[in-house]
Coordinates of C-alpha atoms in Angstrom, one line a residue:
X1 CA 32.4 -19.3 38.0
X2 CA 32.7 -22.5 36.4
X3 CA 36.3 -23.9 35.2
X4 CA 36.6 -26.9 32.7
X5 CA 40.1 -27.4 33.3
X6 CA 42.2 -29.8 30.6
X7 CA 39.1 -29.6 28.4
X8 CA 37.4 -32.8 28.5
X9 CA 40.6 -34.8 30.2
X10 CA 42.5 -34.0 26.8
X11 CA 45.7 -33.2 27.7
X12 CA 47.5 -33.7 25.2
X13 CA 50.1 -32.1 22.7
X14 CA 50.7 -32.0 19.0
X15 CA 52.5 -30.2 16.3
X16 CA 55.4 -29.9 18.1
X17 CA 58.2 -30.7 15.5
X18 CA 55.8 -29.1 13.0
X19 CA 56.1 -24.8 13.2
X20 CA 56.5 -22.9 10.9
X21 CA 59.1 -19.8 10.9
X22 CA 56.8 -16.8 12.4
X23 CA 57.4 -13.8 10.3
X24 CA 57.6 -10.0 11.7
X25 CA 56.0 -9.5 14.6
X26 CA 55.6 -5.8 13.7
X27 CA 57.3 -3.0 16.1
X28 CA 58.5 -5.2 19.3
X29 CA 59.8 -3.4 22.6
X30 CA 62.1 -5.4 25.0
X31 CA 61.7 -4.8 28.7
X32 CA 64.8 -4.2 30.8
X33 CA 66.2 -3.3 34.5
X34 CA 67.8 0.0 34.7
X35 CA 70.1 -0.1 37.7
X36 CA 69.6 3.1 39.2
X37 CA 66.0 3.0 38.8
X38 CA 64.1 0.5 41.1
X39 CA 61.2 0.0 38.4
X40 CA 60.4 -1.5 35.4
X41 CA 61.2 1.0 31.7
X42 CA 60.8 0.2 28.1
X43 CA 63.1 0.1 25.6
X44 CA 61.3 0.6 21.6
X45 CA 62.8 -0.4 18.5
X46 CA 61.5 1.7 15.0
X47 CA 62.6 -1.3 12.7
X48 CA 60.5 -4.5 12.2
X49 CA 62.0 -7.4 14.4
X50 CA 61.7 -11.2 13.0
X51 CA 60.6 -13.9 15.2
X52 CA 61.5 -17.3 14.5
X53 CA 59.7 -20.0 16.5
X54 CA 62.1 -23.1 17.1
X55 CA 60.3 -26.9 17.2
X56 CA 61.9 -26.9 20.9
X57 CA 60.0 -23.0 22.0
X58 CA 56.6 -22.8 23.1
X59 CA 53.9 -20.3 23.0
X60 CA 51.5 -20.1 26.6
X61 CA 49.0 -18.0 25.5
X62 CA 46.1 -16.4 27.9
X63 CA 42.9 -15.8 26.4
X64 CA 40.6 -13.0 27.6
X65 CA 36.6 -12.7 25.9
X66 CA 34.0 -10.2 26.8
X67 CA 32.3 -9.3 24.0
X68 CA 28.9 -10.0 25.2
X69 CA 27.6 -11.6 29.0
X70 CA 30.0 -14.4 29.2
X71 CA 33.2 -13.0 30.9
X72 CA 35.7 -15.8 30.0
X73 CA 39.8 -16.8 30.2
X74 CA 41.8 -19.3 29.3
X75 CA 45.2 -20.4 29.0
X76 CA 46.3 -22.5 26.0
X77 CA 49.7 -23.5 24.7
X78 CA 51.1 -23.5 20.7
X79 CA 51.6 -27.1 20.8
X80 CA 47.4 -27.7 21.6
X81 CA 46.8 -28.2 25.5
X82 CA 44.4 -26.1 27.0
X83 CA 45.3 -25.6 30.5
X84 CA 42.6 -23.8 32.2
X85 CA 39.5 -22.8 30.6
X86 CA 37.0 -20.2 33.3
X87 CA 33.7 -19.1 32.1
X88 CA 31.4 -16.3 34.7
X89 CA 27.6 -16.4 32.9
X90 CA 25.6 -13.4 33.7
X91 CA 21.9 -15.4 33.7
X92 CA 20.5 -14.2 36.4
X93 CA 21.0 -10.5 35.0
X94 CA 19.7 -11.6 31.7
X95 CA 16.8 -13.4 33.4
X96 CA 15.7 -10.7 35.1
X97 CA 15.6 -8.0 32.2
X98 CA 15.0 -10.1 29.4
X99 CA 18.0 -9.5 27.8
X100 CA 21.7 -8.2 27.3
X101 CA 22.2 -4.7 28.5
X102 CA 25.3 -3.6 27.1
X103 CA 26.2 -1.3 30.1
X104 CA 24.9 -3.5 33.2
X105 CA 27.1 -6.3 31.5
X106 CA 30.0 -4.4 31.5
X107 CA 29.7 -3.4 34.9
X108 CA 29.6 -7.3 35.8
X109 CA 32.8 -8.3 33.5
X110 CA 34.6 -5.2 35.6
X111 CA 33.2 -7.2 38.4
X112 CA 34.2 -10.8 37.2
X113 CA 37.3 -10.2 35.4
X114 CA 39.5 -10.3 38.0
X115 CA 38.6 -13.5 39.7
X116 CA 38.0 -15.0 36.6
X117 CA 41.9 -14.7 35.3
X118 CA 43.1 -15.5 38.4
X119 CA 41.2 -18.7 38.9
X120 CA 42.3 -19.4 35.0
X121 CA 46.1 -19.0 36.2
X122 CA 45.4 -21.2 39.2
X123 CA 43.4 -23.8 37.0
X124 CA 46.6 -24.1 34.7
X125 CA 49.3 -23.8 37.6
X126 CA 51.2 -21.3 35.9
X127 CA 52.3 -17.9 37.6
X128 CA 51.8 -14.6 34.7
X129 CA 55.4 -14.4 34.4
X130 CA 55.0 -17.6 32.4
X131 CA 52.8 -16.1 29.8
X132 CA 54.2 -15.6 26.5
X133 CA 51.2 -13.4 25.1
X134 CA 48.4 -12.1 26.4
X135 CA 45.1 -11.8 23.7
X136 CA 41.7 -10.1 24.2
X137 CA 38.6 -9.9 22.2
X138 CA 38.5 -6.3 20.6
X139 CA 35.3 -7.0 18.8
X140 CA 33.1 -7.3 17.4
X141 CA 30.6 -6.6 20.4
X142 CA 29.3 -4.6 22.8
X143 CA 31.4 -1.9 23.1
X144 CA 30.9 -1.2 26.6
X145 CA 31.8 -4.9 27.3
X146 CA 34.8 -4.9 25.2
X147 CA 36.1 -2.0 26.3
X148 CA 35.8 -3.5 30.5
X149 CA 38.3 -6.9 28.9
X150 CA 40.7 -4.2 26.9
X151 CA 41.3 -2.1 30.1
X152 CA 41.4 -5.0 32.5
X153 CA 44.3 -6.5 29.7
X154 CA 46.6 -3.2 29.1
X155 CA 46.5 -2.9 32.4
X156 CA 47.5 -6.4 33.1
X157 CA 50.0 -6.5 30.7
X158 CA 51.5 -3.4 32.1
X159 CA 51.7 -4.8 35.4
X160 CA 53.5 -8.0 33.8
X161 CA 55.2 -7.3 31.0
X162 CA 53.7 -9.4 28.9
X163 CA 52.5 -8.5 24.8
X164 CA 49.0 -7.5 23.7
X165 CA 47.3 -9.1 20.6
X166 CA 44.3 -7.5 19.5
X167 CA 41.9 -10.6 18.7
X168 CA 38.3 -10.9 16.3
X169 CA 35.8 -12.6 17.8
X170 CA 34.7 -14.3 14.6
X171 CA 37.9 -15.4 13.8
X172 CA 38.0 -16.7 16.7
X173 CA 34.8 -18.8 16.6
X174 CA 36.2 -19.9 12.9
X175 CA 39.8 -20.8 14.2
X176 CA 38.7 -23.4 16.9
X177 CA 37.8 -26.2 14.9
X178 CA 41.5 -26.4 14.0
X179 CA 42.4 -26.9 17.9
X180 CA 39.7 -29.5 18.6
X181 CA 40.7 -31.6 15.3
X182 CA 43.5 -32.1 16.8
X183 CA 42.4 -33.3 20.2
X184 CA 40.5 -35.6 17.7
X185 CA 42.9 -37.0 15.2
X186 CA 46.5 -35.1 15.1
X187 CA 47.1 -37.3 12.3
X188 CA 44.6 -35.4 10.2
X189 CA 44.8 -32.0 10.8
X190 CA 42.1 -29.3 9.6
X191 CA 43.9 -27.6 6.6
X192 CA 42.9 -24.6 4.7
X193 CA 40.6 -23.9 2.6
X194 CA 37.4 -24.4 4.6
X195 CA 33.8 -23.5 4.9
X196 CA 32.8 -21.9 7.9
X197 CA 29.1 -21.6 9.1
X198 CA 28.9 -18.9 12.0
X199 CA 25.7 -19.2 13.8
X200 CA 25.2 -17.2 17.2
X201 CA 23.1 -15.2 19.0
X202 CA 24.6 -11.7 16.8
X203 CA 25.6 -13.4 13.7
X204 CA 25.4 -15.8 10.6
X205 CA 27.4 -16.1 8.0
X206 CA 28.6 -18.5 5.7
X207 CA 32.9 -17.7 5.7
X208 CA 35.2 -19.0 2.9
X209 CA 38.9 -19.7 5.0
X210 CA 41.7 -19.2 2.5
X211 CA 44.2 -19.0 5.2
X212 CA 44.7 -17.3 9.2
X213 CA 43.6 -13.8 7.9
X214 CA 42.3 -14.8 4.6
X215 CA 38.6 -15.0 4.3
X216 CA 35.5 -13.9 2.2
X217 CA 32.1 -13.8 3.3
X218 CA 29.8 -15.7 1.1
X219 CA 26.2 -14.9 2.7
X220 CA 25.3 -13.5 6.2
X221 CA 22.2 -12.5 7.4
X222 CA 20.3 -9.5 6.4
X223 CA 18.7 -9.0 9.8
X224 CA 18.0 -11.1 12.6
X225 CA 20.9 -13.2 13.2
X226 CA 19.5 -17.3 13.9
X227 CA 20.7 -17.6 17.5
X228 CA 18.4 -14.4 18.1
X229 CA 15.3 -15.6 16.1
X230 CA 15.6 -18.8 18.2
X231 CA 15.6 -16.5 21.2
X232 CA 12.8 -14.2 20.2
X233 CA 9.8 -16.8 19.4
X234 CA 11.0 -18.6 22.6
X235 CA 9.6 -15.7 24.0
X236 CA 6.6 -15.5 21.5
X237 CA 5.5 -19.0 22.9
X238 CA 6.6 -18.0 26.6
X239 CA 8.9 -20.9 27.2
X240 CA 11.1 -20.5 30.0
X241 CA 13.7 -23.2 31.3
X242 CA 14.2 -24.7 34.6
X243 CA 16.9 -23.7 36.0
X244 CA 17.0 -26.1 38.9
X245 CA 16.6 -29.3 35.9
X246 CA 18.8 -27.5 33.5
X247 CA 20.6 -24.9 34.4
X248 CA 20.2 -21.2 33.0
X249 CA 20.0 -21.4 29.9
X250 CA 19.1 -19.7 26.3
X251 CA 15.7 -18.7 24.9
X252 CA 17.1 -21.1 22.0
X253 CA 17.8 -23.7 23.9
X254 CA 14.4 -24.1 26.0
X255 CA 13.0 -24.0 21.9
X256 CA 15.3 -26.9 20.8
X257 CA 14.3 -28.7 23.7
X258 CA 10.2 -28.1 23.3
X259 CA 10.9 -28.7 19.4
X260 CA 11.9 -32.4 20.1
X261 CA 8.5 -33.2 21.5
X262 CA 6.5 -31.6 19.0
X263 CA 5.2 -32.3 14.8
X264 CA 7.5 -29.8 12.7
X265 CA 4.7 -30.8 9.9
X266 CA 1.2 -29.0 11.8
X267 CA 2.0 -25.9 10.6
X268 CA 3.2 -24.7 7.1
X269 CA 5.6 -21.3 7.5
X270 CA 7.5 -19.8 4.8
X271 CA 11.4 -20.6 4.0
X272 CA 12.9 -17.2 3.8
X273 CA 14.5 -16.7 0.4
X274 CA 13.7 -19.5 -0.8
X275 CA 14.3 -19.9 -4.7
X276 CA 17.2 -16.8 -4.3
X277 CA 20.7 -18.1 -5.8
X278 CA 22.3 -16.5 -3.0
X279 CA 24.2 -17.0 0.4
X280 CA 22.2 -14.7 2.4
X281 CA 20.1 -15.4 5.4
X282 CA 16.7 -13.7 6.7
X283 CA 15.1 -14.9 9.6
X284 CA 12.8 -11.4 10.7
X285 CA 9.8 -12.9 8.3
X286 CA 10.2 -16.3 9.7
X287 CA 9.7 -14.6 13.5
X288 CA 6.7 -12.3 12.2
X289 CA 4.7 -15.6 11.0
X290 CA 5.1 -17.4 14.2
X291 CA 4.2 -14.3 15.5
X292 CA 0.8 -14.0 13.3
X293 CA 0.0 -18.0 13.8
X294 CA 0.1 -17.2 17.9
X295 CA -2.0 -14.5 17.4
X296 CA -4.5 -16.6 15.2
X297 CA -4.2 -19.5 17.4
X298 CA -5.6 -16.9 20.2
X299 CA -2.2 -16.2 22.1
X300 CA -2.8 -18.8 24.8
X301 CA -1.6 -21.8 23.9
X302 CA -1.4 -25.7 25.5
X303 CA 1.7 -27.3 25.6
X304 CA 1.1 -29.5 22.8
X305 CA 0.3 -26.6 20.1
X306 CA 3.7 -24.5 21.6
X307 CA 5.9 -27.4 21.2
X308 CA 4.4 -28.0 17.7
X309 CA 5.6 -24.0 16.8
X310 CA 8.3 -24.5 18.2
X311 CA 9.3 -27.8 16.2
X312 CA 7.5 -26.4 13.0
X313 CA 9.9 -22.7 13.2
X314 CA 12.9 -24.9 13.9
X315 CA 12.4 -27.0 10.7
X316 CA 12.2 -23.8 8.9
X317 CA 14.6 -21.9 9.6
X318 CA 17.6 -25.4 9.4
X319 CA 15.6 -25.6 5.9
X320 CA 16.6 -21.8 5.7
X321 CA 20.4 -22.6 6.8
X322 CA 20.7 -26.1 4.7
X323 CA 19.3 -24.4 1.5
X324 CA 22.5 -21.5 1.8
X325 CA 24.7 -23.8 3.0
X326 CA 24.3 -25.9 0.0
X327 CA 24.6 -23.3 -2.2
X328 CA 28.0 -21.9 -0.8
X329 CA 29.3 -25.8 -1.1
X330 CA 28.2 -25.8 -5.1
X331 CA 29.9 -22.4 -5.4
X332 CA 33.1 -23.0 -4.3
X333 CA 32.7 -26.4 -6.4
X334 CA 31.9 -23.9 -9.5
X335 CA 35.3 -22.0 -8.8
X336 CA 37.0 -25.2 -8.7
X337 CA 38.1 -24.8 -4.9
X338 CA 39.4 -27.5 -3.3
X339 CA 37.3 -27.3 -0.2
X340 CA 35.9 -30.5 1.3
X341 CA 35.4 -29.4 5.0
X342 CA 32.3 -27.8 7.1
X343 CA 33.0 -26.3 10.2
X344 CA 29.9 -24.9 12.1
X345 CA 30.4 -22.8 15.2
X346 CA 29.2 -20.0 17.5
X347 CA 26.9 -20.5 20.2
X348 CA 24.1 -22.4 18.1
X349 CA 26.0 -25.0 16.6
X350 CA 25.2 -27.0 20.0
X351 CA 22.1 -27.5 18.7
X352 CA 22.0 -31.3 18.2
X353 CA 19.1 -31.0 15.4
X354 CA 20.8 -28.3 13.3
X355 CA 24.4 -30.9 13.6
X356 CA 22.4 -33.8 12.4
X357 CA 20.4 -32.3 9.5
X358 CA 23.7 -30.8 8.6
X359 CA 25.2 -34.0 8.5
X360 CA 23.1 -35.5 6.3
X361 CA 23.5 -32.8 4.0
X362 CA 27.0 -33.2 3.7
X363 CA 27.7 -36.7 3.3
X364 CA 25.9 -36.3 0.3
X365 CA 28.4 -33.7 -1.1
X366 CA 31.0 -35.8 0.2
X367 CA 31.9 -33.6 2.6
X368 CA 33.2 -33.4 6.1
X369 CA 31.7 -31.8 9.1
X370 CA 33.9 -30.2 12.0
X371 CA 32.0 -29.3 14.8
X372 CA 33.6 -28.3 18.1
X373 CA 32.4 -29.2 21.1
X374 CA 29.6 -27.4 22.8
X375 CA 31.5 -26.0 25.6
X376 CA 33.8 -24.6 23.3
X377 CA 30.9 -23.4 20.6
X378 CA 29.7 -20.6 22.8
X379 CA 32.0 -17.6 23.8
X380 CA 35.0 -18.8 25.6
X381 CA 38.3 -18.0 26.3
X382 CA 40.4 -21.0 24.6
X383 CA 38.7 -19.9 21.3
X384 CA 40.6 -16.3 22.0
X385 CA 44.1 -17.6 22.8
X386 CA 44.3 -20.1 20.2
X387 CA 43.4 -17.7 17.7
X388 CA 46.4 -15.0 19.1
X389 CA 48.4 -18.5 18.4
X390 CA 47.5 -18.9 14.7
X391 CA 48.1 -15.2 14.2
X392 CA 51.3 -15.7 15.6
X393 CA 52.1 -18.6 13.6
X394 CA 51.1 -16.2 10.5
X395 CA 52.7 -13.4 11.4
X396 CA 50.1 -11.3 11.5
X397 CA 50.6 -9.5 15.2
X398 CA 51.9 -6.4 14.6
X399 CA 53.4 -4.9 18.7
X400 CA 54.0 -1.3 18.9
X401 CA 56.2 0.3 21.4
X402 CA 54.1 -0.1 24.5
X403 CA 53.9 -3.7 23.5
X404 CA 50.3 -3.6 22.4
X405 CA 48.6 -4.2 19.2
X406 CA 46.8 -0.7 18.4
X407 CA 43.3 -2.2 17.4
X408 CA 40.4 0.2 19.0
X409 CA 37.4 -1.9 20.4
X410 CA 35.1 -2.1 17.3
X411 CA 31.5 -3.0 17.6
X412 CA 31.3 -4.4 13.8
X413 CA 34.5 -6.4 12.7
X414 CA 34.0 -7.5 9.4
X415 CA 36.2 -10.5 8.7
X416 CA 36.8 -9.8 5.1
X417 CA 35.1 -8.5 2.3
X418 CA 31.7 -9.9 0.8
X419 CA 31.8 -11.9 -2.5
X420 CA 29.1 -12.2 -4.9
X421 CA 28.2 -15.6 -4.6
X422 CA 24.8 -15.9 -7.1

């Protein structure tokens, strides 16, 4: 278990004379002592309740992700301090098997999700009863997984009387940027409408923000997603990291890394859909030519020729995700939106390579690029609790009588609906 506590000596708050009224918060239940009874009951309501949100009230928000391997909590507050953030990796499971197995990682969250809040409470000093909320990833994911972080949370709620939010993972990821802007200028907040680029190991999409709860998918891949192409011809070319140098880390990473010491112009491989007025990725025929030039090259490769893949697949497929992204920018300058903000997240946006061709690209459109940090890129818990925050803010967390929000644990989550973007 690692904890990043008061992330990156940030402490700091902001927006606090600037709330907005929350609107319903759907059907609340109050909680109160019956004297002849030693225990705990709940009282329900049937008619909507209002929340209003006062400039001097504060939201302390716990944050619980397992969609995947990372079992992860944080605590975070409505006015933008994150108090604790825990992170338990599973590498040495995904090491030895090559991969994520959906039910061998949810026997480890069951395993880790227990120390893992508790050393988040103890990180931020704060005792449950000081929660305001409680918010867990309900997908999309691993069902197995998300399924070990919904039990654990009901049944930590119902030990401490605290509310449920049912939380998208992708919203999520898309939400963050607006916490870490502020941590970098509170004077120029994030504001909607933005263009999201999702890039992780399960997805990529490029995400038109209207609002919290507004979005439309512009493009998103029609098979691999990039974070697992990266990981797949990492293991075309056999590179493996060091974990004693570096850590355990990604097949993707290990590629960025043999990619900086190699020529991206050796070998010539095909930009997928290149020429197709359209938002969508593909990144399956990009994997299948590496795979053919190994073969042709004999399978058994120096260093030199694997680190000259590895740099020639890598300036592919960015070529792949600047080509898409540019497109998305010239649509929504079609439609006359005023959008002048990138944000790329997910786990690949640490890629330093894919940041800085991306930057190039959009200081030519005069845009601006939002990128949060890396430790806050891949799955964490902050990204979790500040997006039960937002949804708060909006009014969009709807708590039914046993103080949860009814959202079953779905393995696809769609953010919104697709838009034709040719």
């Amino acid at each position: 278990v690692s904890t990043q506590s008061r992330w990156e000596a940030l402490h700091m708050s902001f927006w606090t004379s600037r709330w907005k009224p929350l609107t319903s918060l759907g059907l609340c239940s109050r909680w109160f002592r019956n004297g002849s009874e030693a225990g705990l009951r709940q009282q329900s309501f049937s008619v909507r309740q209002v929340l209003t949100l006062h400039n001097d009230q504060k939201l302390v928000v716990l944050g619980i992700e397992t969609s995947c391997d990372e079992t992860a909590a944080a605590v975070v507050t409505s006015d933008g301090q994150i108090l604790s953030n825990v992170v338990a990796s599973q590498w040495h499971l995904v090491q030895q098997y090559g991969g994520v197995y959906p039910h061998l990682a949810a026997r480890e969250h069951k395993k880790n999700l227990p120390v893992v809040v508790e050393e988040a409470l103890r990180s931020a000093s704060i005792e449950p009863s000081a929660l305001t909320h409680v918010s867990v990833t309900l997908g999309p994911g691993l069902v197995p997984c998300l399924a070990e972080g919904r039990t654990f949370a009901q049944a930590f709620c119902k030990q401490h009387q605290r509310p449920l939010l049912a939380i998208n993972h992708l919203e999520a990821h898309a939400l963050t940027a607006r916490l870490t802007e502020l941590h970098v200028d509170a004077k120029k907040p994030l504001q909607f409408p933005f263009l999201v680029l999702l890039v992780s190991g399960g997805h990529c999409q490029l995400i038109l923000c209207s609002d919290v709860g507004e979005y439309s998918i512009l493009g998103s891949s029609l098979d691999d997603a990039l974070g697992e192409a990266y990981d797949k011809v990492a293991r075309l070319l056999n590179l493996v990291g060091d974990p004693v140098q570096h850590g355990y880390e990604h097949g993707g990473s290990v590629l960025e890394r043999a990619a900086s010491k190699g020529d991206c112009t050796r070998y010539e491989l095909p930009v997928p859909l290149h020429g197709i007025q359209s938002c969508d990725f593909s990144f399956a025929g990009l994997k299948t030519a590496v795979s053919r030039l190994v073969s042709q090259l004999g399978g058994h490769l120096d260093e030199a020729t694997t680190n000259d893949i590895a740099a020639c697949f890598q300036y592919t497929a960015v070529t792949h995700i600047e080509e898409k992204t540019k497109r998305a920018i010239l649509w929504c300058r079609d439609k006359h939106m005023e959008v002048n903000s990138l944000v790329v997240c997910g786990g690949v946006a640490s890629n330093k390579y894919i940041r800085n061709r991306l930057e190039r690209l959009i200081r030519y459109h005069d845009y601006r690029l939002v990128c949060p940090p890396p430790s806050l890129c891949t799955d964490n818990g902050v990204m979790i609790a500040w997006a039960a925050i937002e949804r708060l803010r909006a009014g969009h967390c709807e708590i039914d009588e046993l103080g949860y929000e009814r959202v079953a644990v779905r393995a696809r989550w769609p953010l919104g609906p697709k838009i034709e973007s040719t």
